[in-house]
């Protein structure tokens, strides 16, 4: 199979776009974290994120988050076309600041949880999930 | 209104005063993410439930903002404190403006 000069150039361009793209997706996730925290520092303790190491089906990945005393927890999927997953706001009627749900993951990636703790500080936890079949309809 | 939307909620029938109960909710909804394409290659427009709330006798328990990354038939599990007998009210808000709600009462053990 032979490539014309035009095709070769187009392929090179495509490869360049592919290598740049992951950084842009991560930047979108970082922007959302900055918006949520207002640029405050993130500590590593205070929030727990439970996710499977390997998810066979990216369409429904069970996750749970828990942050004692938190007022809100935001969950992000850094490798999805749009990083936002859900934001849990806990009211006075909540017995524990924890919740479980099922999410979609487009591919193998890090899932991040950012919690707003009772004292106004923020904590972050992340979990790497390997996805065998992506969940965004290819 | 999206068709075939049916909320299902599991709440214990009885609880002691001040007890923490686990609540499980599921609502059947296709949660179209807006990323998929149909056979002709046209994007299928986004249609999801974007917010879920649970209240107990008017006190907010949990308020969840949902994005397209939530799976089909959104499932939520969380814990609530039951200070007295009363009603849990669950509300889901659809992108198209529809609101689905259901309630469950709980008695004192």
PDB file of C-alpha atoms in Angstrom:
ATOM      1  CA  UNK A   1       0.000   0.000   0.000  1.00  0.00           C
ATOM      2  CA  UNK A   2       1.416   3.333  -1.044  1.00  0.00           C
ATOM      3  CA  UNK A   3       0.677   6.700   0.471  1.00  0.00           C
ATOM      4  CA  UNK A   4       0.608   9.930  -1.450  1.00  0.00           C
ATOM      5  CA  UNK A   5       2.342  12.972  -0.017  1.00  0.00           C
ATOM      6  CA  UNK A   6      -1.038  14.424   0.956  1.00  0.00           C
ATOM      7  CA  UNK A   7      -2.111  11.297   2.831  1.00  0.00           C
ATOM      8  CA  UNK A   8       1.178  11.086   4.689  1.00  0.00           C
ATOM      9  CA  UNK A   9       0.840  14.685   5.824  1.00  0.00           C
ATOM     10  CA  UNK A  10      -2.741  14.086   6.953  1.00  0.00           C
ATOM     11  CA  UNK A  11      -1.662  11.031   8.949  1.00  0.00           C
ATOM     12  CA  UNK A  12       1.096  12.985  10.620  1.00  0.00           C
ATOM     13  CA  UNK A  13      -1.381  15.674  11.550  1.00  0.00           C
ATOM     14  CA  UNK A  14      -3.796  13.083  12.981  1.00  0.00           C
ATOM     15  CA  UNK A  15      -1.058  11.555  15.102  1.00  0.00           C
ATOM     16  CA  UNK A  16      -0.108  14.983  16.427  1.00  0.00           C
ATOM     17  CA  UNK A  17      -3.742  15.702  17.389  1.00  0.00           C
ATOM     18  CA  UNK A  18      -3.999  12.329  19.149  1.00  0.00           C
ATOM     19  CA  UNK A  19      -0.951  13.011  21.315  1.00  0.00           C
ATOM     20  CA  UNK A  20      -2.151  16.497  22.249  1.00  0.00           C
ATOM     21  CA  UNK A  21      -5.722  15.433  23.080  1.00  0.00           C
ATOM     22  CA  UNK A  22      -5.165  13.669  26.438  1.00  0.00           C
ATOM     23  CA  UNK A  23      -3.570  16.780  27.914  1.00  0.00           C
ATOM     24  CA  UNK A  24      -6.542  18.871  26.849  1.00  0.00           C
ATOM     25  CA  UNK A  25      -8.983  16.438  28.473  1.00  0.00           C
ATOM     26  CA  UNK A  26      -7.015  16.538  31.711  1.00  0.00           C
ATOM     27  CA  UNK A  27      -6.994  20.310  31.543  1.00  0.00           C
ATOM     28  CA  UNK A  28     -10.812  20.280  31.359  1.00  0.00           C
ATOM     29  CA  UNK A  29     -10.918  18.142  34.510  1.00  0.00           C
ATOM     30  CA  UNK A  30      -8.456  20.455  36.256  1.00  0.00           C
ATOM     31  CA  UNK A  31     -10.567  23.461  35.311  1.00  0.00           C
ATOM     32  CA  UNK A  32     -13.600  21.814  36.905  1.00  0.00           C
ATOM     33  CA  UNK A  33     -11.654  21.070  40.085  1.00  0.00           C
ATOM     34  CA  UNK A  34     -10.442  24.681  40.211  1.00  0.00           C
ATOM     35  CA  UNK A  35     -14.000  25.909  39.762  1.00  0.00           C
ATOM     36  CA  UNK A  36     -15.231  23.642  42.557  1.00  0.00           C
ATOM     37  CA  UNK A  37     -12.466  24.502  45.039  1.00  0.00           C
ATOM     38  CA  UNK A  38     -11.904  28.102  44.029  1.00  0.00           C
ATOM     39  CA  UNK A  39      -8.208  27.307  43.570  1.00  0.00           C
ATOM     40  CA  UNK A  40      -7.710  26.041  47.136  1.00  0.00           C
ATOM     41  CA  UNK A  41      -5.099  23.378  47.901  1.00  0.00           C
ATOM     42  CA  UNK A  42      -6.171  19.732  47.969  1.00  0.00           C
ATOM     43  CA  UNK A  43      -5.157  17.436  50.797  1.00  0.00           C
ATOM     44  CA  UNK A  44      -4.847  13.703  50.256  1.00  0.00           C
ATOM     45  CA  UNK A  45      -6.836  12.485  53.239  1.00  0.00           C
ATOM     46  CA  UNK A  46     -10.474  12.937  54.149  1.00  0.00           C
ATOM     47  CA  UNK A  47     -12.182  11.436  51.154  1.00  0.00           C
ATOM     48  CA  UNK A  48     -12.418   7.854  50.000  1.00  0.00           C
ATOM     49  CA  UNK A  49     -13.249   6.684  46.515  1.00  0.00           C
ATOM     50  CA  UNK A  50     -14.022   3.028  45.874  1.00  0.00           C
ATOM     51  CA  UNK A  51     -13.933   1.835  42.281  1.00  0.00           C
ATOM     52  CA  UNK A  52     -13.124  -1.518  40.702  1.00  0.00           C
ATOM     53  CA  UNK A  53      -9.569  -2.007  39.395  1.00  0.00           C
ATOM     54  CA  UNK A  54     -10.898  -3.605  36.229  1.00  0.00           C
ATOM     55  CA  UNK A  55     -14.312  -2.865  34.766  1.00  0.00           C
ATOM     56  CA  UNK A  56     -15.383  -5.253  32.051  1.00  0.00           C
ATOM     57  CA  UNK A  57     -18.133  -2.966  30.836  1.00  0.00           C
ATOM     58  CA  UNK A  58     -17.541   0.769  30.801  1.00  0.00           C
ATOM     59  CA  UNK A  59     -21.275   1.404  30.524  1.00  0.00           C
ATOM     60  CA  UNK A  60     -21.915   0.698  34.164  1.00  0.00           C
ATOM     61  CA  UNK A  61     -19.046   0.940  36.610  1.00  0.00           C
ATOM     62  CA  UNK A  62     -20.066   0.861  40.277  1.00  0.00           C
ATOM     63  CA  UNK A  63     -18.328   3.502  42.394  1.00  0.00           C
ATOM     64  CA  UNK A  64     -18.816   4.791  45.893  1.00  0.00           C
ATOM     65  CA  UNK A  65     -17.542   7.903  47.608  1.00  0.00           C
ATOM     66  CA  UNK A  66     -17.312   8.689  51.291  1.00  0.00           C
ATOM     67  CA  UNK A  67     -16.025  11.758  53.124  1.00  0.00           C
ATOM     68  CA  UNK A  68     -17.015  12.101  56.789  1.00  0.00           C
ATOM     69  CA  UNK A  69     -18.237  15.604  57.525  1.00  0.00           C
ATOM     70  CA  UNK A  70     -18.117  16.776  53.921  1.00  0.00           C
ATOM     71  CA  UNK A  71     -20.780  19.071  52.521  1.00  0.00           C
ATOM     72  CA  UNK A  72     -20.222  18.141  48.891  1.00  0.00           C
ATOM     73  CA  UNK A  73     -18.316  15.586  46.843  1.00  0.00           C
ATOM     74  CA  UNK A  74     -17.602  16.007  43.145  1.00  0.00           C
ATOM     75  CA  UNK A  75     -16.699  13.005  40.996  1.00  0.00           C
ATOM     76  CA  UNK A  76     -14.768  13.372  37.743  1.00  0.00           C
ATOM     77  CA  UNK A  77     -13.763  10.914  35.045  1.00  0.00           C
ATOM     78  CA  UNK A  78     -10.593  12.422  33.597  1.00  0.00           C
ATOM     79  CA  UNK A  79     -10.656  10.341  30.403  1.00  0.00           C
ATOM     80  CA  UNK A  80     -14.272  10.917  29.351  1.00  0.00           C
ATOM     81  CA  UNK A  81     -15.239  13.336  26.560  1.00  0.00           C
ATOM     82  CA  UNK A  82     -16.745  15.522  29.285  1.00  0.00           C
ATOM     83  CA  UNK A  83     -15.065  14.945  32.655  1.00  0.00           C
ATOM     84  CA  UNK A  84     -18.036  15.702  34.918  1.00  0.00           C
ATOM     85  CA  UNK A  85     -19.789  12.701  36.491  1.00  0.00           C
ATOM     86  CA  UNK A  86     -21.816  13.883  39.459  1.00  0.00           C
ATOM     87  CA  UNK A  87     -21.787  16.225  42.433  1.00  0.00           C
ATOM     88  CA  UNK A  88     -23.293  14.986  45.684  1.00  0.00           C
ATOM     89  CA  UNK A  89     -24.508  17.712  48.055  1.00  0.00           C
ATOM     90  CA  UNK A  90     -25.318  16.414  51.513  1.00  0.00           C
ATOM     91  CA  UNK A  91     -28.081  18.010  53.552  1.00  0.00           C
ATOM     92  CA  UNK A  92     -28.709  17.950  57.313  1.00  0.00           C
ATOM     93  CA  UNK A  93     -30.763  14.757  56.945  1.00  0.00           C
ATOM     94  CA  UNK A  94     -27.866  12.664  55.652  1.00  0.00           C
ATOM     95  CA  UNK A  95     -26.653  10.059  58.140  1.00  0.00           C
ATOM     96  CA  UNK A  96     -23.250   9.685  56.526  1.00  0.00           C
ATOM     97  CA  UNK A  97     -21.544  11.612  53.790  1.00  0.00           C
ATOM     98  CA  UNK A  98     -21.341   8.659  51.467  1.00  0.00           C
ATOM     99  CA  UNK A  99     -23.098   7.561  48.318  1.00  0.00           C
ATOM    100  CA  UNK A 100     -22.866   4.882  45.657  1.00  0.00           C
ATOM    101  CA  UNK A 101     -23.828   5.034  42.029  1.00  0.00           C
ATOM    102  CA  UNK A 102     -22.992   3.597  38.630  1.00  0.00           C
ATOM    103  CA  UNK A 103     -21.093   5.560  36.027  1.00  0.00           C
ATOM    104  CA  UNK A 104     -19.954   5.389  32.400  1.00  0.00           C
ATOM    105  CA  UNK A 105     -16.273   5.372  31.513  1.00  0.00           C
ATOM    106  CA  UNK A 106     -15.056   5.850  27.944  1.00  0.00           C
ATOM    107  CA  UNK A 107     -11.838   3.925  28.527  1.00  0.00           C
ATOM    108  CA  UNK A 108      -9.059   3.098  30.960  1.00  0.00           C
ATOM    109  CA  UNK A 109      -8.527   6.199  33.084  1.00  0.00           C
ATOM    110  CA  UNK A 110      -8.349   7.788  36.514  1.00  0.00           C
ATOM    111  CA  UNK A 111     -11.544   8.583  38.388  1.00  0.00           C
ATOM    112  CA  UNK A 112     -11.164  11.520  40.765  1.00  0.00           C
ATOM    113  CA  UNK A 113     -13.258  12.534  43.780  1.00  0.00           C
ATOM    114  CA  UNK A 114     -12.929  15.983  45.332  1.00  0.00           C
ATOM    115  CA  UNK A 115     -14.669  16.647  48.640  1.00  0.00           C
ATOM    116  CA  UNK A 116     -15.473  19.933  50.335  1.00  0.00           C
ATOM    117  CA  UNK A 117     -14.896  19.181  54.000  1.00  0.00           C
ATOM    118  CA  UNK A 118     -16.720  20.670  56.981  1.00  0.00           C
ATOM    119  CA  UNK A 119     -13.887  23.119  57.786  1.00  0.00           C
ATOM    120  CA  UNK A 120     -13.960  24.513  54.247  1.00  0.00           C
ATOM    121  CA  UNK A 121     -10.830  22.712  53.072  1.00  0.00           C
ATOM    122  CA  UNK A 122     -10.759  20.320  50.153  1.00  0.00           C
ATOM    123  CA  UNK A 123      -9.547  16.765  49.771  1.00  0.00           C
ATOM    124  CA  UNK A 124      -8.933  14.656  46.709  1.00  0.00           C
ATOM    125  CA  UNK A 125      -8.785  10.939  46.012  1.00  0.00           C
ATOM    126  CA  UNK A 126      -8.311   9.112  42.769  1.00  0.00           C
ATOM    127  CA  UNK A 127      -8.600   5.552  41.523  1.00  0.00           C
ATOM    128  CA  UNK A 128      -7.331   4.041  38.297  1.00  0.00           C
ATOM    129  CA  UNK A 129      -9.903   1.926  36.492  1.00  0.00           C
ATOM    130  CA  UNK A 130      -9.080  -0.379  33.590  1.00  0.00           C
ATOM    131  CA  UNK A 131     -11.961  -0.540  31.147  1.00  0.00           C
ATOM    132  CA  UNK A 132     -12.242  -3.431  28.699  1.00  0.00           C
ATOM    133  CA  UNK A 133     -15.194  -2.093  26.669  1.00  0.00           C
ATOM    134  CA  UNK A 134     -15.722   1.664  26.572  1.00  0.00           C
ATOM    135  CA  UNK A 135     -19.037   3.143  27.577  1.00  0.00           C
ATOM    136  CA  UNK A 136     -19.582   6.095  25.280  1.00  0.00           C
ATOM    137  CA  UNK A 137     -20.903   4.368  22.203  1.00  0.00           C
ATOM    138  CA  UNK A 138     -17.572   4.490  20.325  1.00  0.00           C
TER     139      UNK A 138
ATOM    140  CA  UNK B   1     -41.276  13.263  28.666  1.00  0.00           C
ATOM    141  CA  UNK B   2     -39.028  10.321  28.017  1.00  0.00           C
ATOM    142  CA  UNK B   3     -41.046   7.146  27.779  1.00  0.00           C
ATOM    143  CA  UNK B   4     -41.080   4.321  30.294  1.00  0.00           C
ATOM    144  CA  UNK B   5     -39.667   6.250  33.221  1.00  0.00           C
ATOM    145  CA  UNK B   6     -40.389   4.364  36.419  1.00  0.00           C
ATOM    146  CA  UNK B   7     -38.820   5.238  39.760  1.00  0.00           C
ATOM    147  CA  UNK B   8     -38.134   2.457  42.240  1.00  0.00           C
ATOM    148  CA  UNK B   9     -37.121   3.148  45.809  1.00  0.00           C
ATOM    149  CA  UNK B  10     -36.169   0.838  48.651  1.00  0.00           C
ATOM    150  CA  UNK B  11     -36.648   2.226  52.150  1.00  0.00           C
ATOM    151  CA  UNK B  12     -37.009   0.150  55.357  1.00  0.00           C
ATOM    152  CA  UNK B  13     -40.602   0.094  56.684  1.00  0.00           C
ATOM    153  CA  UNK B  14     -39.595   0.815  60.252  1.00  0.00           C
ATOM    154  CA  UNK B  15     -36.685   2.466  62.041  1.00  0.00           C
ATOM    155  CA  UNK B  16     -35.758   3.499  65.567  1.00  0.00           C
ATOM    156  CA  UNK B  17     -35.662   7.245  66.275  1.00  0.00           C
ATOM    157  CA  UNK B  18     -32.337   8.682  65.181  1.00  0.00           C
ATOM    158  CA  UNK B  19     -31.361   5.537  63.319  1.00  0.00           C
ATOM    159  CA  UNK B  20     -29.416   5.704  60.069  1.00  0.00           C
ATOM    160  CA  UNK B  21     -31.140   3.862  57.248  1.00  0.00           C
ATOM    161  CA  UNK B  22     -29.747   2.928  53.868  1.00  0.00           C
ATOM    162  CA  UNK B  23     -31.846   4.030  50.915  1.00  0.00           C
ATOM    163  CA  UNK B  24     -31.518   2.619  47.430  1.00  0.00           C
ATOM    164  CA  UNK B  25     -33.119   4.236  44.427  1.00  0.00           C
ATOM    165  CA  UNK B  26     -33.272   3.308  40.768  1.00  0.00           C
ATOM    166  CA  UNK B  27     -35.109   5.052  37.988  1.00  0.00           C
ATOM    167  CA  UNK B  28     -35.501   3.558  34.549  1.00  0.00           C
ATOM    168  CA  UNK B  29     -34.250   6.138  32.090  1.00  0.00           C
ATOM    169  CA  UNK B  30     -32.120   5.731  28.989  1.00  0.00           C
ATOM    170  CA  UNK B  31     -29.764   8.607  29.947  1.00  0.00           C
ATOM    171  CA  UNK B  32     -28.779   9.436  26.362  1.00  0.00           C
ATOM    172  CA  UNK B  33     -25.319  10.962  26.735  1.00  0.00           C
ATOM    173  CA  UNK B  34     -25.271  13.058  23.554  1.00  0.00           C
ATOM    174  CA  UNK B  35     -22.034  11.313  22.498  1.00  0.00           C
ATOM    175  CA  UNK B  36     -23.605   8.436  20.591  1.00  0.00           C
ATOM    176  CA  UNK B  37     -24.408   8.455  16.872  1.00  0.00           C
ATOM    177  CA  UNK B  38     -27.235   6.734  15.041  1.00  0.00           C
ATOM    178  CA  UNK B  39     -26.895   4.578  11.896  1.00  0.00           C
ATOM    179  CA  UNK B  40     -26.694   7.629   9.628  1.00  0.00           C
ATOM    180  CA  UNK B  41     -23.929   9.127  11.715  1.00  0.00           C
ATOM    181  CA  UNK B  42     -26.033  11.890  13.233  1.00  0.00           C
ATOM    182  CA  UNK B  43     -25.445  12.625  16.882  1.00  0.00           C
ATOM    183  CA  UNK B  44     -28.318  11.523  19.113  1.00  0.00           C
ATOM    184  CA  UNK B  45     -29.268  14.536  21.237  1.00  0.00           C
ATOM    185  CA  UNK B  46     -28.545  14.445  24.945  1.00  0.00           C
ATOM    186  CA  UNK B  47     -31.472  13.499  27.174  1.00  0.00           C
ATOM    187  CA  UNK B  48     -30.608  12.761  30.773  1.00  0.00           C
ATOM    188  CA  UNK B  49     -31.850  13.258  34.296  1.00  0.00           C
ATOM    189  CA  UNK B  50     -29.672  16.090  35.546  1.00  0.00           C
ATOM    190  CA  UNK B  51     -30.660  16.313  39.210  1.00  0.00           C
ATOM    191  CA  UNK B  52     -31.884  14.026  41.963  1.00  0.00           C
ATOM    192  CA  UNK B  53     -32.978  15.080  45.422  1.00  0.00           C
ATOM    193  CA  UNK B  54     -34.180  13.285  48.523  1.00  0.00           C
ATOM    194  CA  UNK B  55     -35.954  15.023  51.407  1.00  0.00           C
ATOM    195  CA  UNK B  56     -37.255  13.711  54.706  1.00  0.00           C
ATOM    196  CA  UNK B  57     -40.147  15.740  56.158  1.00  0.00           C
ATOM    197  CA  UNK B  58     -38.812  18.780  54.319  1.00  0.00           C
ATOM    198  CA  UNK B  59     -35.184  18.326  55.446  1.00  0.00           C
ATOM    199  CA  UNK B  60     -32.726  17.890  52.603  1.00  0.00           C
ATOM    200  CA  UNK B  61     -30.898  14.559  52.723  1.00  0.00           C
ATOM    201  CA  UNK B  62     -29.007  14.569  49.450  1.00  0.00           C
ATOM    202  CA  UNK B  63     -28.993  16.665  46.302  1.00  0.00           C
ATOM    203  CA  UNK B  64     -27.094  15.156  43.393  1.00  0.00           C
ATOM    204  CA  UNK B  65     -26.147  16.960  40.202  1.00  0.00           C
ATOM    205  CA  UNK B  66     -25.871  14.375  37.462  1.00  0.00           C
ATOM    206  CA  UNK B  67     -23.875  14.576  34.228  1.00  0.00           C
ATOM    207  CA  UNK B  68     -24.068  12.388  31.106  1.00  0.00           C
ATOM    208  CA  UNK B  69     -21.470  10.031  32.639  1.00  0.00           C
ATOM    209  CA  UNK B  70     -24.115   8.530  34.925  1.00  0.00           C
ATOM    210  CA  UNK B  71     -25.175   5.100  33.640  1.00  0.00           C
ATOM    211  CA  UNK B  72     -28.474   4.164  32.061  1.00  0.00           C
ATOM    212  CA  UNK B  73     -31.133   3.593  34.743  1.00  0.00           C
ATOM    213  CA  UNK B  74     -29.405   5.797  37.352  1.00  0.00           C
ATOM    214  CA  UNK B  75     -28.858   4.067  40.661  1.00  0.00           C
ATOM    215  CA  UNK B  76     -28.190   5.902  43.923  1.00  0.00           C
ATOM    216  CA  UNK B  77     -27.473   4.502  47.331  1.00  0.00           C
ATOM    217  CA  UNK B  78     -27.023   6.662  50.429  1.00  0.00           C
ATOM    218  CA  UNK B  79     -27.797   6.885  54.144  1.00  0.00           C
ATOM    219  CA  UNK B  80     -30.323   9.073  55.925  1.00  0.00           C
ATOM    220  CA  UNK B  81     -31.073   9.776  59.573  1.00  0.00           C
ATOM    221  CA  UNK B  82     -34.658   9.169  60.676  1.00  0.00           C
ATOM    222  CA  UNK B  83     -35.461  11.375  63.708  1.00  0.00           C
ATOM    223  CA  UNK B  84     -39.213  10.690  63.624  1.00  0.00           C
ATOM    224  CA  UNK B  85     -41.875   8.940  61.586  1.00  0.00           C
ATOM    225  CA  UNK B  86     -42.538  10.621  58.286  1.00  0.00           C
ATOM    226  CA  UNK B  87     -42.141  10.610  54.554  1.00  0.00           C
ATOM    227  CA  UNK B  88     -39.163  10.468  52.265  1.00  0.00           C
ATOM    228  CA  UNK B  89     -39.716  12.427  49.100  1.00  0.00           C
ATOM    229  CA  UNK B  90     -37.640  11.588  46.042  1.00  0.00           C
ATOM    230  CA  UNK B  91     -37.507  13.851  43.012  1.00  0.00           C
ATOM    231  CA  UNK B  92     -35.761  13.451  39.657  1.00  0.00           C
ATOM    232  CA  UNK B  93     -35.417  16.352  37.208  1.00  0.00           C
ATOM    233  CA  UNK B  94     -35.221  15.523  33.495  1.00  0.00           C
ATOM    234  CA  UNK B  95     -33.418  17.608  30.843  1.00  0.00           C
ATOM    235  CA  UNK B  96     -36.741  18.100  29.034  1.00  0.00           C
ATOM    236  CA  UNK B  97     -38.287  19.732  32.084  1.00  0.00           C
ATOM    237  CA  UNK B  98     -40.238  16.732  33.328  1.00  0.00           C
ATOM    238  CA  UNK B  99     -40.121  16.013  37.034  1.00  0.00           C
ATOM    239  CA  UNK B 100     -40.606  12.502  38.356  1.00  0.00           C
ATOM    240  CA  UNK B 101     -41.318  12.025  42.033  1.00  0.00           C
ATOM    241  CA  UNK B 102     -42.251   9.342  44.466  1.00  0.00           C
ATOM    242  CA  UNK B 103     -42.465   9.124  48.241  1.00  0.00           C
ATOM    243  CA  UNK B 104     -42.129   6.440  50.896  1.00  0.00           C
ATOM    244  CA  UNK B 105     -43.268   6.658  54.490  1.00  0.00           C
ATOM    245  CA  UNK B 106     -41.368   5.189  57.393  1.00  0.00           C
ATOM    246  CA  UNK B 107     -42.756   4.236  60.813  1.00  0.00           C
ATOM    247  CA  UNK B 108     -41.145   4.185  64.223  1.00  0.00           C
ATOM    248  CA  UNK B 109     -40.118   0.723  65.383  1.00  0.00           C
TER     249      UNK B 109
END
